[in-house]
mmCIF file of C-alpha atoms and ligand atoms in Angstrom:
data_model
loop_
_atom_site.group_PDB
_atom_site.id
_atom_site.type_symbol
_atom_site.label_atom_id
_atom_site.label_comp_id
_atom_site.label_asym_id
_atom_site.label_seq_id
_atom_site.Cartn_x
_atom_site.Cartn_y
_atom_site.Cartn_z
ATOM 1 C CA UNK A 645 -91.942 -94.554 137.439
ATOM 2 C CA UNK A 646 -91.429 -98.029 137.898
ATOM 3 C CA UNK A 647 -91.559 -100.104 134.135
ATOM 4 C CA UNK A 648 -93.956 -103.254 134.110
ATOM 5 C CA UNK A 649 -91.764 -106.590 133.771
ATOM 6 C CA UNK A 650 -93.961 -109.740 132.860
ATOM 7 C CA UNK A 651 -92.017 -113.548 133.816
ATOM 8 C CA UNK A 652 -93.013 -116.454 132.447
ATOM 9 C CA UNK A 653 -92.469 -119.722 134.748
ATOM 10 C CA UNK A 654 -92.029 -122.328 132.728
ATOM 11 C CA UNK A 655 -91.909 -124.949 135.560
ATOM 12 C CA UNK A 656 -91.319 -128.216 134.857
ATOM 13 C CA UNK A 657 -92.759 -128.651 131.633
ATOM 14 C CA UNK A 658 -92.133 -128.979 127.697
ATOM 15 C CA UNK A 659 -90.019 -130.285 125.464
ATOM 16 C CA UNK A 660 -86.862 -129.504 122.688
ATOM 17 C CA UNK A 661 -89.130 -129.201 120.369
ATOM 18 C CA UNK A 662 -92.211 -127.430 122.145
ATOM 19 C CA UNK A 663 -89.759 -124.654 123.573
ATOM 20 C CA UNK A 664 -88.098 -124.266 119.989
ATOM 21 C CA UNK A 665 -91.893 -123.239 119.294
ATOM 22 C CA UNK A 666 -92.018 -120.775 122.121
ATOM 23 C CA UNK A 667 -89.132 -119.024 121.585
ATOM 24 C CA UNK A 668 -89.746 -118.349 117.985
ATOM 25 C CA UNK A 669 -92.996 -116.347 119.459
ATOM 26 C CA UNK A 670 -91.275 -114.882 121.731
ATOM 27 C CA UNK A 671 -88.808 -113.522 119.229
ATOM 28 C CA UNK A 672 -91.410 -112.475 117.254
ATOM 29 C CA UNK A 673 -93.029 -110.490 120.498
ATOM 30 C CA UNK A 674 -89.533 -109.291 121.736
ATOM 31 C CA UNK A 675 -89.489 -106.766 118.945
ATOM 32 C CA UNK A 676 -92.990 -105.390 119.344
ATOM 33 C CA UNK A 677 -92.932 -104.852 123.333
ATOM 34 C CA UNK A 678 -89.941 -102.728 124.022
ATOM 35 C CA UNK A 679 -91.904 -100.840 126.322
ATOM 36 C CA UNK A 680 -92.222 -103.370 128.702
ATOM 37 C CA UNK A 681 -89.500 -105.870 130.492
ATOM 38 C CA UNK A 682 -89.922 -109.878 129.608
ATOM 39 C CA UNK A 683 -88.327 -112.367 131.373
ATOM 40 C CA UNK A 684 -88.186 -116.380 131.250
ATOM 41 C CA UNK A 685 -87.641 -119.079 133.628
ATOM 42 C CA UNK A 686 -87.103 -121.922 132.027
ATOM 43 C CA UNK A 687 -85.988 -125.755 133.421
ATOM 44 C CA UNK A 688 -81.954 -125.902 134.077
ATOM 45 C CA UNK A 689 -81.134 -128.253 130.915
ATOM 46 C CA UNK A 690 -82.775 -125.680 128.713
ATOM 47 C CA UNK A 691 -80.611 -122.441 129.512
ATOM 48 C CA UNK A 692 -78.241 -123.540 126.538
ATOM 49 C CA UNK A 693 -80.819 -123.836 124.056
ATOM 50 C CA UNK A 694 -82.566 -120.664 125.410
ATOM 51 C CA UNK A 695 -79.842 -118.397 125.662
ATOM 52 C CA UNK A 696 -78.663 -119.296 121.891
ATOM 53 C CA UNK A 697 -81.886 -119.073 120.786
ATOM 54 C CA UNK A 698 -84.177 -116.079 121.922
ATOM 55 C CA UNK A 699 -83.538 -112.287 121.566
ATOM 56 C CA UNK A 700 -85.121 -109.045 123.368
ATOM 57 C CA UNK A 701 -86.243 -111.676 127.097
ATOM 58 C CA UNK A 702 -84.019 -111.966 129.660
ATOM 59 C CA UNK A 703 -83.344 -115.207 130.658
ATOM 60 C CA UNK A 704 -83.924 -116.486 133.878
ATOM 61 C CA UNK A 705 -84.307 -119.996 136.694
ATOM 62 C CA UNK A 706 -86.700 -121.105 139.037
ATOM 63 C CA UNK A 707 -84.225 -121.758 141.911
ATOM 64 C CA UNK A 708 -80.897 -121.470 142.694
ATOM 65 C CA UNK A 709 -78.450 -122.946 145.487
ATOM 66 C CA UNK A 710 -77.452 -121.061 148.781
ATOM 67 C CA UNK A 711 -73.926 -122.123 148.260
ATOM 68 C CA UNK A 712 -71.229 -121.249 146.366
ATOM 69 C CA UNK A 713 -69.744 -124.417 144.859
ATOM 70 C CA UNK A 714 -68.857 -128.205 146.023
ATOM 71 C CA UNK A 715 -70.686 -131.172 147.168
ATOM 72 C CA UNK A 716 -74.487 -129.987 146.945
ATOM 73 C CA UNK A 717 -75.885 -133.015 144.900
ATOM 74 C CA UNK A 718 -78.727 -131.921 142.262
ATOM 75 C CA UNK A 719 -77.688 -127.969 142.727
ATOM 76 C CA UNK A 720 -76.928 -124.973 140.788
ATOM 77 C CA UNK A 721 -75.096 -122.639 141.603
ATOM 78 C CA UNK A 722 -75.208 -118.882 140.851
ATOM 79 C CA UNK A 723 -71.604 -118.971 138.957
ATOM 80 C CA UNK A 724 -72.953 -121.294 136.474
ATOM 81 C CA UNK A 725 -75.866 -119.775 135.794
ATOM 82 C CA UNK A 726 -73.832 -116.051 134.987
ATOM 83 C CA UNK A 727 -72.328 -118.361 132.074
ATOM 84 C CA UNK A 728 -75.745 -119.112 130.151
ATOM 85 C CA UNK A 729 -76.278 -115.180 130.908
ATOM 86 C CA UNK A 730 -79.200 -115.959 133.002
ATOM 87 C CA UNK A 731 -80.702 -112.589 134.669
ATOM 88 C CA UNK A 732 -83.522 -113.941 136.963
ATOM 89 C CA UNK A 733 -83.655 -115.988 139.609
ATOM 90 C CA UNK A 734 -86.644 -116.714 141.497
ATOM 91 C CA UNK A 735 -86.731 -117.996 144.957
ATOM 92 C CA UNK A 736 -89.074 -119.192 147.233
ATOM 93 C CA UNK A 737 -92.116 -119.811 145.264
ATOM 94 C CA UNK A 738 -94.879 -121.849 146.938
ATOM 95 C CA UNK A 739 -94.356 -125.006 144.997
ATOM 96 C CA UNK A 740 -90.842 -125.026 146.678
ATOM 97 C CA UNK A 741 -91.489 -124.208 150.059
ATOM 98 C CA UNK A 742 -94.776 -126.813 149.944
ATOM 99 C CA UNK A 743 -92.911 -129.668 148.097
ATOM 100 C CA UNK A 744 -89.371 -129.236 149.154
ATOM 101 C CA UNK A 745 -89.447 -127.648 152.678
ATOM 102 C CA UNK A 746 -87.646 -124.468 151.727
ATOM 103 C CA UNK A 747 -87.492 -122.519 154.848
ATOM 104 C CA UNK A 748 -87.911 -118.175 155.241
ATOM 105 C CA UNK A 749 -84.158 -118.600 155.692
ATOM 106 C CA UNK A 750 -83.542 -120.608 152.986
ATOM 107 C CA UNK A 751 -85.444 -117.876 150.336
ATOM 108 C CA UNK A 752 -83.423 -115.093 152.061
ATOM 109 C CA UNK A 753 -80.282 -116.711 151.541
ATOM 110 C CA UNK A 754 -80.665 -117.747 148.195
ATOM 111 C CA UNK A 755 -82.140 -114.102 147.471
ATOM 112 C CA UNK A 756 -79.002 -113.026 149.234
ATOM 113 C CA UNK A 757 -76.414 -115.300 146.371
ATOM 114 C CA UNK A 758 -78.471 -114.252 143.394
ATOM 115 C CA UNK A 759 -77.907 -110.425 144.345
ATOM 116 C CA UNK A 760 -74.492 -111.008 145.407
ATOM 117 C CA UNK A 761 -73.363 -112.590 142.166
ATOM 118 C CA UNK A 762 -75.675 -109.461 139.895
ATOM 119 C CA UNK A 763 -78.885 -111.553 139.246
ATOM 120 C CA UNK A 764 -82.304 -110.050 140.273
ATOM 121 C CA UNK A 765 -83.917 -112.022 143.017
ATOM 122 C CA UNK A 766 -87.821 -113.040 142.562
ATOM 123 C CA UNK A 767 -88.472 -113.409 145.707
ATOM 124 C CA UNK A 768 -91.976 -115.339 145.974
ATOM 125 C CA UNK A 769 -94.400 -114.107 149.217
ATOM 126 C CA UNK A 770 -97.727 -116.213 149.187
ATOM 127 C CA UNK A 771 -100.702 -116.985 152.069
ATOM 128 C CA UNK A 772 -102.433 -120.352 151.828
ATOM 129 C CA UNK A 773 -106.424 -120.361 151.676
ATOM 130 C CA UNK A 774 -106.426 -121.395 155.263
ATOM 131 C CA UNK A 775 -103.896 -119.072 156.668
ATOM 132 C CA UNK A 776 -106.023 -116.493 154.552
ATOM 133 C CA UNK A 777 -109.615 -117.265 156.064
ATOM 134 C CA UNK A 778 -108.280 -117.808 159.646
ATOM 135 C CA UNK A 779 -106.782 -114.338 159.622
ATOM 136 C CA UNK A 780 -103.066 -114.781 159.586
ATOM 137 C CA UNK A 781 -102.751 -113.044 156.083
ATOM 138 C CA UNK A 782 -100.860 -109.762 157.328
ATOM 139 C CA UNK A 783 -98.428 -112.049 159.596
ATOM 140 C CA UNK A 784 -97.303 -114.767 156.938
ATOM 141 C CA UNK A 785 -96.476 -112.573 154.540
ATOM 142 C CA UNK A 786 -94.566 -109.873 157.323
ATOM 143 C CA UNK A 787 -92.805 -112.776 158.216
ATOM 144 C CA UNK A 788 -91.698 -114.167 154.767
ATOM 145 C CA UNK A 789 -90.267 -110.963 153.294
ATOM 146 C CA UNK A 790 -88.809 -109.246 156.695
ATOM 147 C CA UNK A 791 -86.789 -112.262 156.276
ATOM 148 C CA UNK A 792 -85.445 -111.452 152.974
ATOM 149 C CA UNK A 793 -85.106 -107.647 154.166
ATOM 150 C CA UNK A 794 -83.255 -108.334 157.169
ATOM 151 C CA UNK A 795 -80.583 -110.495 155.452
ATOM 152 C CA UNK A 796 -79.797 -108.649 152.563
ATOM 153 C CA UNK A 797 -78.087 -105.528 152.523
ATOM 154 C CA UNK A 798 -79.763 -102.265 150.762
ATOM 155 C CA UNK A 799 -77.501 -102.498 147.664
ATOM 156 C CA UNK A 800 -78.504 -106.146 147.253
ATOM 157 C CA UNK A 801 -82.321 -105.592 147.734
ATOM 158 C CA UNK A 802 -81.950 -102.611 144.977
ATOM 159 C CA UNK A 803 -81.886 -106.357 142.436
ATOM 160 C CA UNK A 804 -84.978 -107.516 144.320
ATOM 161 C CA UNK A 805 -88.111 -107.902 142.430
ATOM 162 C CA UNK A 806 -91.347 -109.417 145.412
ATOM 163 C CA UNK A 807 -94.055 -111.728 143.690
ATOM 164 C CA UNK A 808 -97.164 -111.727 145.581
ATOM 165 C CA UNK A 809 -98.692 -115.104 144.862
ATOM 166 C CA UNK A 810 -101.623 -116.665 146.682
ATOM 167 C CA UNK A 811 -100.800 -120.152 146.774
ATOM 168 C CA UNK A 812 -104.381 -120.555 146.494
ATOM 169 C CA UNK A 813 -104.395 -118.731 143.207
ATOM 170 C CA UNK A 814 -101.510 -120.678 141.678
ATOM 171 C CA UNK A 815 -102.445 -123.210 138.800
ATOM 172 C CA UNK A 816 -106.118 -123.173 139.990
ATOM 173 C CA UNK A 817 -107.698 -120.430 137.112
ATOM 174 C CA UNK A 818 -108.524 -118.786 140.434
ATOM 175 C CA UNK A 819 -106.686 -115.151 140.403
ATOM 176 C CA UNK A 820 -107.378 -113.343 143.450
ATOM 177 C CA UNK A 821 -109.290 -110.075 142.964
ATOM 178 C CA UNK A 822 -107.985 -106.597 141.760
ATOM 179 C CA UNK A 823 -109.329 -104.978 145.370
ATOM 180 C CA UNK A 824 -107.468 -108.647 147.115
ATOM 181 C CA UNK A 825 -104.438 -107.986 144.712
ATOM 182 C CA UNK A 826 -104.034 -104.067 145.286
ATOM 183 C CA UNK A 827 -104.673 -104.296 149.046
ATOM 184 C CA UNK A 828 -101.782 -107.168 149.558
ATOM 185 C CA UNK A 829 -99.748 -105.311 146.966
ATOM 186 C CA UNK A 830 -100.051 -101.630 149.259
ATOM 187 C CA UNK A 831 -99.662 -104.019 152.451
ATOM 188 C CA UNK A 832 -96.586 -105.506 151.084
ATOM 189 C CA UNK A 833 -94.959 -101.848 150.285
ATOM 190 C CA UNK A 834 -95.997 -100.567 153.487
ATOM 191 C CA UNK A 835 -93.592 -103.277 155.137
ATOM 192 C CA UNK A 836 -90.632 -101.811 152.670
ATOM 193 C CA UNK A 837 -91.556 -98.333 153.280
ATOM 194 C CA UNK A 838 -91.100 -98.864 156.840
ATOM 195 C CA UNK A 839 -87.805 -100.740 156.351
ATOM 196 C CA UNK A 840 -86.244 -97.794 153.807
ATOM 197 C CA UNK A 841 -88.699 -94.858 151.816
ATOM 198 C CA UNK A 842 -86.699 -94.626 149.126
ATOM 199 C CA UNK A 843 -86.546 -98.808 148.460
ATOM 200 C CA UNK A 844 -90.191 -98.946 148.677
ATOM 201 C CA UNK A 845 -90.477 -96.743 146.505
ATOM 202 C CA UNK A 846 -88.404 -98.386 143.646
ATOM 203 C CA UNK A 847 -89.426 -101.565 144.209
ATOM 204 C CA UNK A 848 -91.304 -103.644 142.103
ATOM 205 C CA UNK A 849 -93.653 -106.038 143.545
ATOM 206 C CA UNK A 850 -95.661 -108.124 140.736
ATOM 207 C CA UNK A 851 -98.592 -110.691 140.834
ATOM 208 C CA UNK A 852 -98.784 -113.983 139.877
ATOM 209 C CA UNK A 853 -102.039 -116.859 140.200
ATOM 210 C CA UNK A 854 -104.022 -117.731 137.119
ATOM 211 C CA UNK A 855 -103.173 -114.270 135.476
ATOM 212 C CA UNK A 856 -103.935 -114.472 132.130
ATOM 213 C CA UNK A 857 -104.934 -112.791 129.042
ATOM 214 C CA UNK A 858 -108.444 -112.099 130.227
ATOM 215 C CA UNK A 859 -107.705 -110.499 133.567
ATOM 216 C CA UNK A 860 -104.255 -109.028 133.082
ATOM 217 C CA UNK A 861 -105.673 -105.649 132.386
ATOM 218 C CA UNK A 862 -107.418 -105.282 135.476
ATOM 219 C CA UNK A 863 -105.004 -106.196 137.226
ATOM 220 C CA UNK A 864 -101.904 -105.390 135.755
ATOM 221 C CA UNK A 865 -103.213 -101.861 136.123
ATOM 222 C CA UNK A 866 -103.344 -101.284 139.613
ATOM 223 C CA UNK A 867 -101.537 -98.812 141.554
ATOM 224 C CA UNK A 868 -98.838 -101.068 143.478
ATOM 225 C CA UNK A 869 -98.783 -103.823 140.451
ATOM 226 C CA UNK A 870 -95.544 -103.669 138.291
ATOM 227 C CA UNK A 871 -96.436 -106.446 136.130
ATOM 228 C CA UNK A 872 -97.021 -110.055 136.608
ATOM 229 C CA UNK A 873 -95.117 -113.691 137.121
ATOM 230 C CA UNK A 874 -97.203 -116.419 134.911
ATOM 231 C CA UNK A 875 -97.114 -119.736 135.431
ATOM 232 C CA UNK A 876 -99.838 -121.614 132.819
ATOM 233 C CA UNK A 877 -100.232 -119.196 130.450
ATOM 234 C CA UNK A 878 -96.809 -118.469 129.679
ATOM 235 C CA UNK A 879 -96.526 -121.714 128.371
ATOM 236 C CA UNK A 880 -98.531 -120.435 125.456
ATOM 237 C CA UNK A 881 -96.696 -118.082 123.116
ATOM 238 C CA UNK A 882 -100.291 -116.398 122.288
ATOM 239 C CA UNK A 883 -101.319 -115.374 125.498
ATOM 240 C CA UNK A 884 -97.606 -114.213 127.309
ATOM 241 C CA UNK A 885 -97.798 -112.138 124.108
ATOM 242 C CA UNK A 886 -101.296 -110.332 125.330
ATOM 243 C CA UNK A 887 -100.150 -110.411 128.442
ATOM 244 C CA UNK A 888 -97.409 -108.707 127.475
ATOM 245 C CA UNK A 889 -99.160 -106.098 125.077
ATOM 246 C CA UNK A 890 -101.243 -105.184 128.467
ATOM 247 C CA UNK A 891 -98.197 -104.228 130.384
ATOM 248 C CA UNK A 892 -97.072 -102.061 128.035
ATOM 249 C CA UNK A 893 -100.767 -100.566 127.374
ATOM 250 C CA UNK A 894 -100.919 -100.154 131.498
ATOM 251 C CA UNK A 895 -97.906 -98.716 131.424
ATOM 252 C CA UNK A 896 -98.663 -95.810 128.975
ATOM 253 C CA UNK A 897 -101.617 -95.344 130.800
ATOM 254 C CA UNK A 898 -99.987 -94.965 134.131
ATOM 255 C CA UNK A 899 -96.933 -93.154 132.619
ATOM 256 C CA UNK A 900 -99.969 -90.237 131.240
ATOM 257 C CA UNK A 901 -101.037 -89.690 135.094
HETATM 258 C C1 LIG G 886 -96.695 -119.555 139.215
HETATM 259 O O1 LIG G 886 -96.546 -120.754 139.395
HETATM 260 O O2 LIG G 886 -95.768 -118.764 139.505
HETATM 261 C C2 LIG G 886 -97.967 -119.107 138.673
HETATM 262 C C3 LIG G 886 -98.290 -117.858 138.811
HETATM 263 O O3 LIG G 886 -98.734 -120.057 138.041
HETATM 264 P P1 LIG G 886 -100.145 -119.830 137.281
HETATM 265 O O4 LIG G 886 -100.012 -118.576 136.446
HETATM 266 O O5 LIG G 886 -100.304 -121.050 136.444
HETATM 267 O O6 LIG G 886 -101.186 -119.686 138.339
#
């Protein structure tokens, strides 16, 4: 039985005094949804301020350097994210690779110092619209987590958690469908289960684009979905907070079967 864990991705938005706001409703939700695992990435210069300040979510980044320490300009490095007791890391989402040219490499080997140093990896897998339509779904998405499975070894991808997130759904209120969603999601264990049966099997692979309040049941429920990464809506303490109350509904429901 794998448990449902919703993220929030914060990106880069808000404010001292907005995310004071959103971590007093997350402490308020922390205590009603022990049945399911929370988790937030928030910006860098608010990991003090979150840590201190919100009980029952882990706390997690949105990137993380390859390297260990030294001159790396603008980096951060695994080391100094264990101080601020920060759990998550994810890697590789679209908005990285698109804007700042992260390479397959790159997200392995950052996946690769997260599990090293003990944090969980969220290793982001994604097709464009156009790769999509002209057919080269299957073969972007082989390509961008055999990556990560090749470098890592078994112990380290035992702390990997895979987001599937259509960069197409991302920020655009357009979520891909549950049959899209399941089908990618049974695609993308297939690739584990081929690698190692008993890692596919633990595994948990989780959705994110435009999942929200309104759709999270449908989806949230589906046979290879352990819960979601959301970008917009977790921005709003409300809606994480239903978001949240579906994972732990779906996973009841799954847990009865
Ligand atoms: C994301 O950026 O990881 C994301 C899923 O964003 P949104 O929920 O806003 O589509």
């Amino acid at each position: 039985m794998r448990k449902q864990i919703i993220i929030g991705n914060w990106k880069m938005n808000g404010s001292l005094l907005s995310i004071k706001s959103l971590c007093e409703s997350l402490n308020k939700l922390s205590t009603e949804s022990l049945s399911a695992d929370m988790a937030v990435c928030v910006p860098n210069v608010y990991l003090s301020y979150v840590s201190d300040n919100i009980k029952g979510v882990a706390l997690g980044v949105q990137n993380v350097s390859q390297y260990d320490d030294g001159a790396y300009t603008g980096e951060i490095s695994v080391s100094m994210l264990k101080d601020f007791n920060c759990q998550y890391a994810i890697v590789g989402h679209s908005e990285r690779r698109a804007l700042f040219g992260e390479s397959n490499i790159d997200v392995a080997l950052k996946a690769k110092k997260a599990t090293e140093a003990g944090l969980c990896a969220i290793v982001c897998v994604g097709e464009t619209l156009e790769e999509r339509t002209s057919g080269k779904l299957e073969e972007v998405l082989k390509t961008q987590l055999s990556t990560v499975l090749n470098e890592l070894t078994l112990n380290q991808l035992r702390n990997v958690i895979i987001a599937y997130e259509p960069v197409w759904a991302i920020g655009t209120g357009l979520a891909a469908t549950a049959s899209q969603v399941q089908e990618v999601h049974a695609y993308l264990r297939s690739i584990v289960t081929n690698f190692h049966v008993e890692l596919a099997k633990n595994i948990k692979i989780i959705y994110g684009g435009s999942l929200k309040p309104s759709n999270a049941d449908e989806i949230l429920k589906l046979a290879d979905v352990d819960g979601g990464l959301i970008g917009g809506a977790s921005l709003c303490g409300k809606d994480f907070g239903e978001i949240v109350k579906h994972a732990k509904a779906v996973k009841n429901a799954k847990h009865v079967k």
